[in-house]
Short mmCIF file of C-alpha atoms in Angstrom, two decimals:
data_model
loop_
_atom_site.label_atom_id
_atom_site.label_comp_id
_atom_site.label_asym_id
_atom_site.label_seq_id
_atom_site.Cartn_x
_atom_site.Cartn_y
_atom_site.Cartn_z
CA MET A 1 76.04 49.09 -160.39
CA MET A 2 75.44 52.28 -160.79
CA PRO A 3 77.37 55.15 -160.57
CA LYS A 4 77.76 57.83 -157.34
CA LEU A 5 76.48 60.95 -159.09
CA LEU A 6 77.45 64.28 -157.39
CA LEU A 7 73.20 65.86 -155.95
CA GLN A 8 71.56 63.18 -156.65
CA ALA A 9 68.41 64.75 -155.46
CA ALA A 10 68.47 67.05 -158.93
CA ALA A 11 68.16 63.53 -161.39
CA ALA A 12 64.22 62.91 -159.24
CA VAL A 13 64.30 67.49 -159.53
CA ALA A 14 64.15 66.73 -163.68
CA ASP A 15 62.10 63.79 -163.25
CA ARG A 16 59.80 65.26 -160.71
CA ARG A 17 57.23 65.65 -164.22
CA TRP A 18 56.93 62.80 -165.56
CA TYR A 19 53.89 61.81 -163.97
CA GLY A 20 50.60 61.83 -165.52
CA SER A 21 47.66 61.09 -163.67
CA GLY A 22 46.54 57.50 -161.69
CA GLY A 23 50.99 57.17 -161.24
CA ARG A 24 51.51 56.29 -165.05
CA ARG A 25 53.82 58.00 -167.23
CA GLY A 26 53.63 59.98 -170.35
CA TYR A 27 54.95 63.62 -170.77
CA LEU A 28 53.19 66.77 -170.40
CA PRO A 29 51.60 68.59 -172.63
CA LEU A 30 53.71 70.85 -174.32
CA ARG A 31 52.61 74.81 -171.99
CA HIS A 32 52.30 77.42 -175.19
CA PRO A 33 48.75 76.98 -176.70
CA PRO A 34 47.49 74.45 -179.42
CA HIS A 35 47.04 76.89 -182.84
CA VAL A 36 50.02 77.53 -182.28
CA ALA A 37 50.96 75.18 -182.21
CA PRO A 38 75.34 48.34 -182.07
CA GLY A 39 78.15 42.95 -184.57
CA ARG A 40 75.99 42.36 -187.68
CA PHE A 41 75.11 45.63 -189.77
CA THR A 42 71.83 46.27 -191.16
CA ALA A 43 70.88 49.35 -192.97
CA CYS A 44 68.63 51.22 -194.95
CA LEU A 45 68.39 55.19 -195.56
CA LEU A 46 66.98 57.84 -194.07
CA ALA A 47 64.90 61.07 -195.92
CA VAL A 48 65.29 64.11 -193.97
CA ALA A 49 63.33 67.39 -195.86
CA ALA A 50 64.43 70.95 -194.35
CA VAL A 51 64.50 74.04 -196.40
CA THR A 52 67.30 71.71 -198.57
CA THR A 53 67.14 67.77 -198.86
CA THR A 54 68.26 66.11 -196.08
CA PHE A 55 68.70 62.68 -195.31
CA ALA A 56 69.71 60.06 -192.69
CA LEU A 57 71.84 57.27 -193.16
CA ALA A 58 70.97 54.54 -189.90
CA LEU A 59 73.72 51.75 -189.30
CA THR A 60 71.18 48.46 -187.17
CA LEU A 61 74.12 47.28 -184.53
CA HIS A 62 73.12 44.88 -183.31
CA ARG A 63 74.11 43.74 -180.11
CA PRO A 64 73.62 40.27 -178.00
CA ASP A 65 74.57 40.96 -175.00
CA LEU A 66 72.65 44.63 -172.86
CA SER A 67 71.47 43.41 -170.15
CA SER A 68 72.17 46.15 -168.29
CA ALA A 69 69.72 48.57 -170.48
CA ALA A 70 67.86 45.50 -171.33
CA ALA A 71 67.09 45.18 -167.42
CA TYR A 72 66.56 49.42 -167.33
CA ALA A 73 64.02 48.80 -170.53
CA ALA A 74 61.79 46.31 -168.32
CA SER A 75 61.42 48.48 -165.69
CA PRO A 76 58.56 51.23 -165.08
CA ARG A 77 60.95 53.79 -164.96
CA GLY A 78 61.12 53.04 -169.04
CA VAL A 79 59.99 56.77 -170.93
CA GLY A 80 57.36 57.07 -173.40
CA GLY A 81 57.00 52.83 -173.55
CA GLY A 82 57.59 50.22 -176.87
CA GLY A 83 61.79 51.82 -176.89
CA GLY A 84 64.05 48.60 -177.12
CA ALA A 85 67.15 48.60 -175.07
CA GLY A 86 70.59 50.72 -174.72
CA TYR A 87 70.84 53.47 -176.95
CA ALA A 88 70.48 55.11 -180.85
CA VAL A 89 73.45 57.76 -181.28
CA VAL A 90 72.65 60.37 -184.26
CA ILE A 91 75.38 61.65 -185.60
CA ASN A 92 75.16 65.65 -187.17
CA THR A 93 77.58 65.40 -190.52
CA TRP A 94 78.02 68.59 -193.31
CA LYS A 95 80.87 67.60 -195.99
CA ARG A 96 83.54 66.14 -192.94
CA TYR A 97 84.04 62.91 -194.56
CA ASP A 98 87.23 61.41 -193.21
CA LEU A 99 85.59 62.67 -189.61
CA LEU A 100 82.27 60.64 -190.11
CA ARG A 101 83.68 57.72 -191.02
CA ARG A 102 85.88 57.36 -187.77
CA SER A 103 82.96 58.63 -185.41
CA VAL A 104 80.83 55.25 -187.14
CA ALA A 105 83.83 53.10 -186.53
CA HIS A 106 84.74 54.80 -182.61
CA TYR A 107 80.24 54.50 -181.73
CA SER A 108 79.59 51.90 -183.48
CA GLY A 109 82.00 49.88 -181.41
CA CYS A 110 80.73 51.76 -177.77
CA GLY A 111 78.83 48.99 -175.33
CA GLY A 112 75.43 49.90 -175.67
CA VAL A 113 74.61 51.60 -178.88
CA ASP A 114 71.59 49.62 -180.24
CA ALA A 115 71.80 52.05 -183.49
CA VAL A 116 74.11 54.71 -185.68
CA HIS A 117 72.13 57.39 -187.27
CA VAL A 118 74.10 59.68 -189.70
CA VAL A 119 71.71 62.67 -190.45
CA TRP A 120 72.82 64.11 -194.78
CA SER A 121 72.22 68.30 -194.28
CA GLU A 122 73.80 67.94 -198.49
CA PRO A 123 71.37 68.43 -200.48
CA GLU A 124 73.34 65.77 -203.57
CA GLU A 125 72.34 62.47 -201.93
CA PRO A 126 74.90 60.64 -200.34
CA THR A 127 77.51 58.27 -202.79
CA ARG A 128 79.26 55.41 -201.05
CA SER A 129 82.11 57.08 -201.40
CA SER A 130 80.66 60.27 -198.47
CA ALA A 131 78.64 58.32 -196.25
CA GLY A 132 81.77 55.16 -196.27
CA ALA A 133 81.43 53.45 -192.94
CA SER A 134 82.71 51.86 -191.40
CA SER A 135 82.59 48.66 -192.35
CA THR A 136 82.10 47.21 -196.27
CA ALA A 137 78.89 46.07 -196.51
CA ALA A 138 77.20 48.39 -193.98
CA THR A 139 78.23 50.78 -196.87
CA ALA A 140 76.49 48.20 -199.77
CA ALA A 141 73.87 47.84 -197.33
CA ALA A 142 72.91 52.24 -197.19
CA ARG A 143 69.98 51.51 -200.25
CA GLY A 144 66.32 51.08 -198.23
CA ALA A 145 63.77 53.00 -197.27
CA VAL A 146 63.18 56.74 -198.16
CA ARG A 147 60.55 58.87 -195.36
CA ASP A 148 60.36 62.61 -195.16
CA GLN A 149 61.43 63.98 -192.01
CA ARG A 150 60.22 68.14 -192.37
CA GLY A 151 62.35 70.57 -189.74
CA GLY A 152 66.18 70.53 -189.37
CA GLN A 153 65.97 67.83 -186.55
CA PRO A 154 64.53 63.83 -187.82
CA GLN A 155 61.99 63.09 -186.54
CA GLN A 156 61.48 59.75 -184.07
CA GLN A 157 61.31 56.64 -187.37
CA GLY A 158 63.80 54.09 -187.00
CA LEU A 159 64.35 55.01 -184.12
CA THR A 160 63.80 51.88 -181.82
CA THR A 161 65.44 52.63 -178.78
CA ASP A 162 63.56 55.88 -176.25
CA ALA A 163 67.82 56.98 -175.27
CA VAL A 164 69.48 59.12 -178.10
CA PHE A 165 73.11 60.72 -178.08
CA SER A 166 73.37 62.93 -180.05
CA VAL A 167 76.09 64.41 -181.53
CA ASP A 168 78.49 66.15 -183.43
CA ASP A 169 80.70 64.37 -186.35
CA ASP A 170 83.51 66.16 -184.72
CA LEU A 171 83.14 65.65 -181.26
CA ILE A 172 84.36 61.82 -180.10
CA VAL A 173 82.72 60.88 -176.53
CA PRO A 174 84.69 57.72 -174.34
CA CYS A 175 82.83 55.32 -174.58
CA SER A 176 83.32 54.61 -171.44
CA THR A 177 81.88 58.11 -170.54
CA LEU A 178 79.37 57.47 -172.74
CA ARG A 179 78.33 54.67 -170.32
CA PHE A 180 78.38 56.99 -167.59
CA ALA A 181 75.67 59.75 -169.30
CA PHE A 182 73.06 56.69 -170.35
CA ALA A 183 73.07 55.77 -166.69
CA VAL A 184 72.44 60.00 -165.29
CA TRP A 185 69.85 59.33 -168.25
CA GLN A 186 68.55 56.72 -167.10
CA SER A 187 67.72 58.30 -164.13
CA ALA A 188 65.67 61.47 -165.60
CA PRO A 189 64.62 59.66 -168.66
CA SER A 190 62.47 63.11 -169.64
CA ALA A 191 66.02 65.99 -168.55
CA MET A 192 68.82 66.74 -171.21
CA VAL A 193 71.63 65.07 -170.59
CA GLY A 194 75.03 66.60 -172.05
CA PHE A 195 78.35 67.43 -172.30
CA VAL A 196 78.55 71.04 -172.68
CA PRO A 197 76.55 73.27 -170.95
CA ARG A 198 75.54 77.01 -172.11
CA MET A 199 73.32 79.68 -169.70
CA HIS A 200 71.28 82.34 -170.86
CA TRP A 201 71.76 85.63 -169.33
CA LEU A 202 69.60 88.68 -168.41
CA ALA A 203 71.91 91.48 -170.94
CA ASP A 204 70.89 94.08 -167.30
CA PRO A 205 69.59 92.91 -164.63
CA GLY A 206 68.85 95.61 -162.90
CA SER A 207 66.33 96.22 -165.87
CA ASN A 208 62.89 95.93 -166.43
CA ALA A 209 63.41 94.39 -169.81
CA LYS A 210 63.25 91.23 -170.60
CA GLU A 211 66.72 90.55 -172.62
CA TYR A 212 68.83 88.10 -172.71
CA ARG A 213 72.29 87.66 -174.25
CA TYR A 214 73.84 84.21 -174.80
CA GLY A 215 77.09 82.96 -172.26
CA SER A 216 79.69 81.12 -173.60
CA TRP A 217 81.79 77.83 -172.07
CA TRP A 218 84.16 80.72 -170.24
CA SER A 219 80.82 82.59 -168.35
CA VAL A 220 79.71 78.69 -167.54
CA TRP A 221 83.20 78.32 -166.56
CA TRP A 222 84.32 81.33 -163.86
CA THR A 223 80.75 81.18 -162.49
CA GLY A 224 79.43 77.03 -162.42
CA THR A 225 75.89 78.21 -163.00
CA TYR A 226 74.18 76.46 -167.57
CA SER A 227 70.26 76.17 -168.22
CA MET A 228 71.45 74.66 -171.51
CA VAL A 229 73.55 71.12 -172.93
CA LEU A 230 73.96 71.10 -175.97
CA SER A 231 72.96 69.22 -179.10
CA LYS A 232 75.99 68.89 -179.76
CA ALA A 233 76.67 65.65 -177.81
CA SER A 234 73.58 65.77 -175.24
CA PHE A 235 71.12 62.46 -174.46
CA PHE A 236 67.95 63.03 -175.16
CA HIS A 237 64.47 61.11 -175.25
CA ARG A 238 63.34 60.33 -178.79
CA GLN A 239 59.85 61.79 -178.70
CA TYR A 240 61.37 64.85 -178.50
CA LEU A 241 62.68 64.94 -181.75
CA ASP A 242 58.35 64.68 -182.49
CA LEU A 243 57.64 66.72 -180.50
CA TYR A 244 60.48 69.60 -181.80
CA THR A 245 58.64 68.39 -185.53
CA ASN A 246 55.30 68.28 -184.94
CA ARG A 247 54.68 70.21 -181.97
CA MET A 248 57.09 72.53 -180.97
CA LEU A 249 55.73 76.80 -183.22
CA PRO A 250 56.62 76.50 -186.55
CA SER A 251 57.93 79.95 -185.94
CA ILE A 252 60.74 78.40 -184.20
CA ARG A 253 60.92 76.43 -187.00
CA ASP A 254 61.19 78.64 -189.26
CA TYR A 255 63.82 81.42 -187.95
CA VAL A 256 65.89 78.03 -187.32
CA ASN A 257 66.10 76.86 -191.93
CA GLU A 258 65.79 80.27 -192.88
CA ASN A 259 69.02 81.56 -190.08
CA ARG A 260 70.95 77.98 -190.25
CA ASN A 261 71.31 78.62 -186.34
CA CYS A 262 70.28 77.76 -182.94
CA GLU A 263 68.32 74.76 -183.52
CA ASP A 264 70.11 73.83 -179.87
CA ILE A 265 69.23 76.29 -178.61
CA ALA A 266 65.48 75.52 -180.09
CA MET A 267 65.42 72.46 -178.30
CA SER A 268 66.44 73.29 -174.48
CA PHE A 269 63.69 75.51 -175.16
CA LEU A 270 61.40 72.59 -175.80
CA VAL A 271 62.51 69.92 -173.15
CA ALA A 272 62.49 72.96 -170.66
CA ASN A 273 59.49 74.31 -171.83
CA VAL A 274 58.10 70.44 -171.22
CA THR A 275 59.31 69.78 -168.95
CA GLY A 276 60.23 73.39 -165.96
CA SER A 277 63.48 71.70 -165.27
CA PRO A 278 66.67 72.08 -165.58
CA PRO A 279 69.58 70.51 -168.34
CA ILE A 280 71.72 68.22 -166.26
CA TRP A 281 75.68 68.45 -167.14
CA VAL A 282 77.64 65.59 -166.84
CA GLN A 283 80.86 65.92 -166.31
CA GLY A 284 83.59 64.40 -168.67
CA ARG A 285 86.26 64.77 -171.42
CA ILE A 286 84.81 64.95 -174.94
CA PHE A 287 88.07 65.44 -178.00
CA GLU A 288 87.26 67.25 -181.46
CA ILE A 289 89.30 65.83 -183.61
CA GLY A 290 87.56 68.10 -186.76
CA SER A 291 88.65 71.37 -186.79
CA SER A 292 86.44 74.84 -185.81
CA GLY A 293 82.86 75.77 -187.36
CA ILE A 294 81.04 78.67 -186.70
CA SER A 295 81.09 79.33 -183.54
CA SER A 296 85.00 80.12 -184.13
CA LEU A 297 83.12 82.74 -186.77
CA LYS A 298 82.01 87.02 -185.69
CA GLY A 299 79.23 87.53 -184.00
CA HIS A 300 78.26 83.92 -183.03
CA ASP A 301 78.16 85.21 -179.95
CA LEU A 302 75.34 87.90 -180.67
CA GLN A 303 73.65 86.02 -183.69
CA ARG A 304 72.36 83.22 -180.34
CA SER A 305 71.66 86.08 -178.57
CA LYS A 306 69.96 86.64 -180.38
CA CYS A 307 67.95 82.52 -181.29
CA LEU A 308 67.33 82.69 -176.10
CA ASN A 309 65.29 86.52 -177.10
CA THR A 310 63.23 85.70 -180.45
CA PHE A 311 62.16 81.86 -178.38
CA SER A 312 61.14 84.37 -175.94
CA ALA A 313 59.36 86.63 -177.12
CA MET A 314 57.48 83.28 -179.26
CA TYR A 315 57.48 81.29 -176.55
CA GLY A 316 55.69 84.80 -174.06
CA HIS A 317 57.93 84.12 -171.06
CA MET A 318 61.50 82.21 -171.26
CA PRO A 319 61.81 78.59 -170.81
CA LEU A 320 65.22 77.68 -169.01
CA VAL A 321 65.83 76.83 -166.10
CA ALA A 322 69.34 77.48 -164.34
CA THR A 323 71.34 75.18 -162.14
CA THR A 324 74.39 74.37 -160.55
CA VAL A 325 74.27 70.78 -160.22
CA LYS A 326 76.51 68.81 -161.94
CA ALA A 327 77.06 64.17 -162.63
CA VAL A 328 81.01 63.44 -161.08
CA ASP A 329 81.59 60.04 -162.26
CA SER A 330 83.07 59.31 -158.57
CA ARG A 331 85.10 56.30 -159.29
CA THR A 332 86.64 58.06 -162.32
CA SER A 333 87.18 61.70 -160.40
CA TRP A 334 89.72 62.67 -157.57
CA PHE A 335 87.41 65.99 -156.48
CA TRP A 336 83.44 64.74 -157.13
#
């Protein structure tokens, strides 16, 4: 039975723009002008090219029983067409091999996971010692087709499910929490659904100048308001990967590649620009198993604020939509 969601109407709002003419579903066009335009393992190595050469290691996990997810795939709510049951986990990693092994071992054991893909962002190709997963067979099978993927985000080639769960190698989401978030995404497949909310604020609400500042977790905690869920732990439709690579403003991709930051903000902008709706924050415990990343560096929030202003100027408007709605699994919460 579908978990109870707090304020289910929000899911319908996030999905309201998913209908095309004649009741058929499809993606709405981007608003900017076109001219600016989870068993046994089998594995394949995918190459990702950004500013430096990037590789993606795909570990496909075949599970015989995905009845609930299969029912979803066969239902009219399936989006985009051609997607399989369950979801793919895409792990973003950078020179943290022990964390990578732990992450692959964890997510490959979660029900509903169709495949685990590792986005390899190092200039050197992965070796068995560095890319080693939880299975010797999986490591030995880490050979195969090489595909060119541009833009700092993996393209949708090799993904057989509509749902993608993007996660950093130092974050562990319990399988039960992940299952609930997947159910939330199924109710609103056009939305980004995740665990790490952030907010954009007007730097000076009384001014006519539209300058924004980045609101970290503490501003979300204090106000209950957010407009982004970061792709370091979120579900989204695989077609957004193609849109990011092929339809998003090239100037935004260039900015992300040059600054090596804000690709998550860029994805939030893209999804909001397509749907005109806010993301969905899922309440749930997630665990950090690594040391602090770039978010702990001095000037991080300032850099993020600069990204907000740069991207909004490139779009010609601010596409992010603020909301106070949160998805809560009432079976595990005293207050919902």
